[in-house]
PDB file of C-alpha atoms and ligand atoms in Angstrom:
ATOM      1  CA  UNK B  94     -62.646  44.158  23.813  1.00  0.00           C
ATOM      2  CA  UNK B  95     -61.522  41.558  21.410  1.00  0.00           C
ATOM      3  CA  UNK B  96     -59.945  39.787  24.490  1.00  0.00           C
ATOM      4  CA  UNK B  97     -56.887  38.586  22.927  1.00  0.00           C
ATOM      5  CA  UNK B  98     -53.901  38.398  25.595  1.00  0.00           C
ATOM      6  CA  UNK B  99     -50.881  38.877  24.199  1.00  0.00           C
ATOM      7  CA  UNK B 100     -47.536  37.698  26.151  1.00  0.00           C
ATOM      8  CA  UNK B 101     -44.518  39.820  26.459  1.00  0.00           C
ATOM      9  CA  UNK B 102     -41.788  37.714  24.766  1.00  0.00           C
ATOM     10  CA  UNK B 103     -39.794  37.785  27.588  1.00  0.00           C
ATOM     11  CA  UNK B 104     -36.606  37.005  25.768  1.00  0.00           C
ATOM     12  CA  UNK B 105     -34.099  35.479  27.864  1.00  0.00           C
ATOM     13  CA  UNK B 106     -30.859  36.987  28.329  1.00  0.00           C
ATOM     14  CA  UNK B 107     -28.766  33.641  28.038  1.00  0.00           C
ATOM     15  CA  UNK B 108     -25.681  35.385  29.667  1.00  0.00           C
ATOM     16  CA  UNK B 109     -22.998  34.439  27.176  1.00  0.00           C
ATOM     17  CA  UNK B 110     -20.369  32.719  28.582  1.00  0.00           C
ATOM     18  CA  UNK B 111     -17.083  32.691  26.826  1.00  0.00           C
ATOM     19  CA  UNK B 112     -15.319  29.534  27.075  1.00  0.00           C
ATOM     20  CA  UNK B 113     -11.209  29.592  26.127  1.00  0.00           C
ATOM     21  CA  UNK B 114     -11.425  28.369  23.076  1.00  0.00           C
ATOM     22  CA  UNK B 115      -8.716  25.434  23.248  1.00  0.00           C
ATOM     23  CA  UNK B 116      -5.559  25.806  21.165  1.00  0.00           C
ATOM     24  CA  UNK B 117      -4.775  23.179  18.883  1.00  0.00           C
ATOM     25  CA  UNK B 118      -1.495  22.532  18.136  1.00  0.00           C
ATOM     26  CA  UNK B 119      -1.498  21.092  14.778  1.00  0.00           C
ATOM     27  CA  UNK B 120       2.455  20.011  14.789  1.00  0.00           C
ATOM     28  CA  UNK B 121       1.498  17.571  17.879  1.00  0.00           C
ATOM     29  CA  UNK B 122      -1.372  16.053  16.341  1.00  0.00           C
ATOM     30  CA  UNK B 123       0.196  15.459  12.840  1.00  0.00           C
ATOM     31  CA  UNK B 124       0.591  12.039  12.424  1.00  0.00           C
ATOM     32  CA  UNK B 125       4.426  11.158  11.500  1.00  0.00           C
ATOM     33  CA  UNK B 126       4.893   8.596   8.515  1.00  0.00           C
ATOM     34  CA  UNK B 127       7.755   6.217   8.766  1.00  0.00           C
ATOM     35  CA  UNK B 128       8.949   4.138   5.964  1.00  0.00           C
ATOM     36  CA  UNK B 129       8.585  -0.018   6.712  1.00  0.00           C
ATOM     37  CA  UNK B 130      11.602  -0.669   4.550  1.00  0.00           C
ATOM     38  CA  UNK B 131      14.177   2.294   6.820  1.00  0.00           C
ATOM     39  CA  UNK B 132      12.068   3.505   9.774  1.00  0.00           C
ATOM     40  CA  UNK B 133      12.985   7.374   7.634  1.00  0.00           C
ATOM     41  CA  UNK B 134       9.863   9.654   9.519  1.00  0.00           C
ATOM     42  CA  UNK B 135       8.689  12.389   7.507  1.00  0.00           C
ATOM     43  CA  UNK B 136       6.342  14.943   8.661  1.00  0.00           C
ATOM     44  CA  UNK B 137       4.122  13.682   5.563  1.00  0.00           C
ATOM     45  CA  UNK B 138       3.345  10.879   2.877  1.00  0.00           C
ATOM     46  CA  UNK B 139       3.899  13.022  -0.189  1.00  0.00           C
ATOM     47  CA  UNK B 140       7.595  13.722   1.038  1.00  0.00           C
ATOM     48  CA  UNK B 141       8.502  10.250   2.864  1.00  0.00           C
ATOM     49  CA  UNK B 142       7.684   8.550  -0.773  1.00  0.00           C
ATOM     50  CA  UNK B 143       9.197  10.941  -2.937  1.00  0.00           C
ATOM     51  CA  UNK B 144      13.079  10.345  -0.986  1.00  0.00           C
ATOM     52  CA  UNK B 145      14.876   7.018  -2.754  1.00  0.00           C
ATOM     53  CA  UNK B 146      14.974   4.501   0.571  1.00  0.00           C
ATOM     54  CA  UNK B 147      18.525   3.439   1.038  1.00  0.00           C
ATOM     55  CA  UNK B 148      17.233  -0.043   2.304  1.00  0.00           C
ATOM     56  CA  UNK B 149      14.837  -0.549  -0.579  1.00  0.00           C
ATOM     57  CA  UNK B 150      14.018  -4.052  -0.987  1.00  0.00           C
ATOM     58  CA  UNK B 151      15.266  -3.869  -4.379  1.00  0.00           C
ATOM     59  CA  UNK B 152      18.632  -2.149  -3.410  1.00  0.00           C
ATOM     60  CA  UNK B 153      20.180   0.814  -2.165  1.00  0.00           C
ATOM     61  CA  UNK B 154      18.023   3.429  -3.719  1.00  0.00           C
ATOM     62  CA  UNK B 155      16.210   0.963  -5.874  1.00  0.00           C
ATOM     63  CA  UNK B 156      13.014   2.758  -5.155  1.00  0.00           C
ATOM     64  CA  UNK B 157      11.369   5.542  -2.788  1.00  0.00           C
ATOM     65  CA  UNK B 158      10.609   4.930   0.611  1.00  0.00           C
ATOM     66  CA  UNK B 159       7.099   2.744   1.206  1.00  0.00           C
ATOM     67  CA  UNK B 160       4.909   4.018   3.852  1.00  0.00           C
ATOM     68  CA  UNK B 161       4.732   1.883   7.098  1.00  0.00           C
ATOM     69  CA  UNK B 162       0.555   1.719   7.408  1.00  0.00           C
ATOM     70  CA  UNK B 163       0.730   0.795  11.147  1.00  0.00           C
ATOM     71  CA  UNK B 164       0.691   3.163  14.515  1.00  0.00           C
ATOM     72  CA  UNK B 165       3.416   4.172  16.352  1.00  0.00           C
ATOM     73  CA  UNK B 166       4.612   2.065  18.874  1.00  0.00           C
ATOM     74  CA  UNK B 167       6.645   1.692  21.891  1.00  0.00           C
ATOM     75  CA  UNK B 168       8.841  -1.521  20.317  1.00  0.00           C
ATOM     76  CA  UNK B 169       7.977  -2.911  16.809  1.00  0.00           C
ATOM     77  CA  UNK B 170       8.184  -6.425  16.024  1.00  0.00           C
ATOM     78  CA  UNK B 171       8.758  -8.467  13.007  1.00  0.00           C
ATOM     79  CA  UNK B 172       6.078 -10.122  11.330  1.00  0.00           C
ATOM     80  CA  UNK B 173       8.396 -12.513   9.789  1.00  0.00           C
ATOM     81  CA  UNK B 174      10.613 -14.261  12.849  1.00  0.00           C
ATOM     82  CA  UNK B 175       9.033 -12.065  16.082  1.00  0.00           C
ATOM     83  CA  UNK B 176      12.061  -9.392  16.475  1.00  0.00           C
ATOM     84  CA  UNK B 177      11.404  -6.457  18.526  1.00  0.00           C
ATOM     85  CA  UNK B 178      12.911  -3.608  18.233  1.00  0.00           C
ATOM     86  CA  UNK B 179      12.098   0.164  19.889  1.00  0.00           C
ATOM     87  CA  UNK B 180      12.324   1.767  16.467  1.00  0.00           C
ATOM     88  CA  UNK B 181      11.605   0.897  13.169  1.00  0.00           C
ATOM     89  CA  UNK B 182      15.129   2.114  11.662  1.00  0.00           C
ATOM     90  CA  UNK B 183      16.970  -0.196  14.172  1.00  0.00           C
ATOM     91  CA  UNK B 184      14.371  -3.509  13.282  1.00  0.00           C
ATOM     92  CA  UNK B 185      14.786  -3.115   9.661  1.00  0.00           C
ATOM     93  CA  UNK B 186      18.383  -2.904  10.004  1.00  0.00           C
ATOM     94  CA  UNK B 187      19.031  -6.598  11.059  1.00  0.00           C
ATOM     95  CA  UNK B 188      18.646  -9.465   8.630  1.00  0.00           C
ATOM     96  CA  UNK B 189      15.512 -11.656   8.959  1.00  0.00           C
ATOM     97  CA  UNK B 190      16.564 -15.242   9.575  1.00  0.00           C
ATOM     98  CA  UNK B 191      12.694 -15.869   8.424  1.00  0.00           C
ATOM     99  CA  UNK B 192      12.488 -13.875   5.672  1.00  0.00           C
ATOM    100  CA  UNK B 193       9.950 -14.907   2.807  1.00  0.00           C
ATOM    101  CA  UNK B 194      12.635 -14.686   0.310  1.00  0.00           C
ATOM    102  CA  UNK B 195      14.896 -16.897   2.571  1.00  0.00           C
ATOM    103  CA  UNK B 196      17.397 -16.998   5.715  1.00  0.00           C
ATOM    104  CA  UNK B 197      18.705 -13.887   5.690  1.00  0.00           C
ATOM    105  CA  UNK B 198      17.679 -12.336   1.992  1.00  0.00           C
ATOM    106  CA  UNK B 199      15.987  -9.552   3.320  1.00  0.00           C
ATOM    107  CA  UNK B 200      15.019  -7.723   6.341  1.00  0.00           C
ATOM    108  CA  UNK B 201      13.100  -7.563   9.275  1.00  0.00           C
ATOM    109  CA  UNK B 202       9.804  -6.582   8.371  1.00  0.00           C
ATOM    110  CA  UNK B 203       7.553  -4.669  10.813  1.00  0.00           C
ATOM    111  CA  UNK B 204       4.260  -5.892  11.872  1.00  0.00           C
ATOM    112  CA  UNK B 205       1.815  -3.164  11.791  1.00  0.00           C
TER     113      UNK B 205
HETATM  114 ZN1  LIG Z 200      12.981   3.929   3.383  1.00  0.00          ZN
HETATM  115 ZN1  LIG Z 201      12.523 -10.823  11.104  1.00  0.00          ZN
END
């Protein structure tokens, strides 16, 4: 009898549970780009800079829309004078009173 006990590997029938996987929706997590200079949203940053920005800082179409770097927000405020405004087109649309370039030479500017 060479005495050596050997164990059943009792192998545990971990029941597998199937969990729902969760559905992403990829459209609602996409993060929407906005230009600083117009407020235009594009889905992405590839096509919001490749559109000419009618409120380019160097003129109407002067250059492509700029990507605003900050978050969404509920009202967006000038970094220049302190404006609010609930959307970026609307904010950039005014004239800044404090703009770098002088009263009024450009416009509101959004504070990321
Ligand atoms: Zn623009
Ligand atoms: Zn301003």
């Amino acid at each position: 009898m060479a005495g050596i006990t050997r164990y059943g590997g009792v192998i545990e029938q971990l029941s597998s549970i199937t969990n729902p996987q969760p559905t992403y929706n990829t459209t609602d997590t996409m993060p929407n780009c906005y230009c600083k200079y117009c407020g235009t949203k594009a889905s992405n940053v590839t096509s919001l800079t490749s559109g000419p920005c009618f409120r380019h800082p160097l003129g109407t179409n002067k250059g492509k829309h700029s990507l605003y770097e900050g978050s969404e927000k509920s009202q967006y405020t000038c970094r220049n004078c302190g404006f609010k405004n609930t959307t970026l087109g609307s904010l950039t649309s005014g004239d800044c009173p404090k703009h770098p370039d002088g009263y009024n030479k450009g416009k509101h500017q959004p504070a990321l």
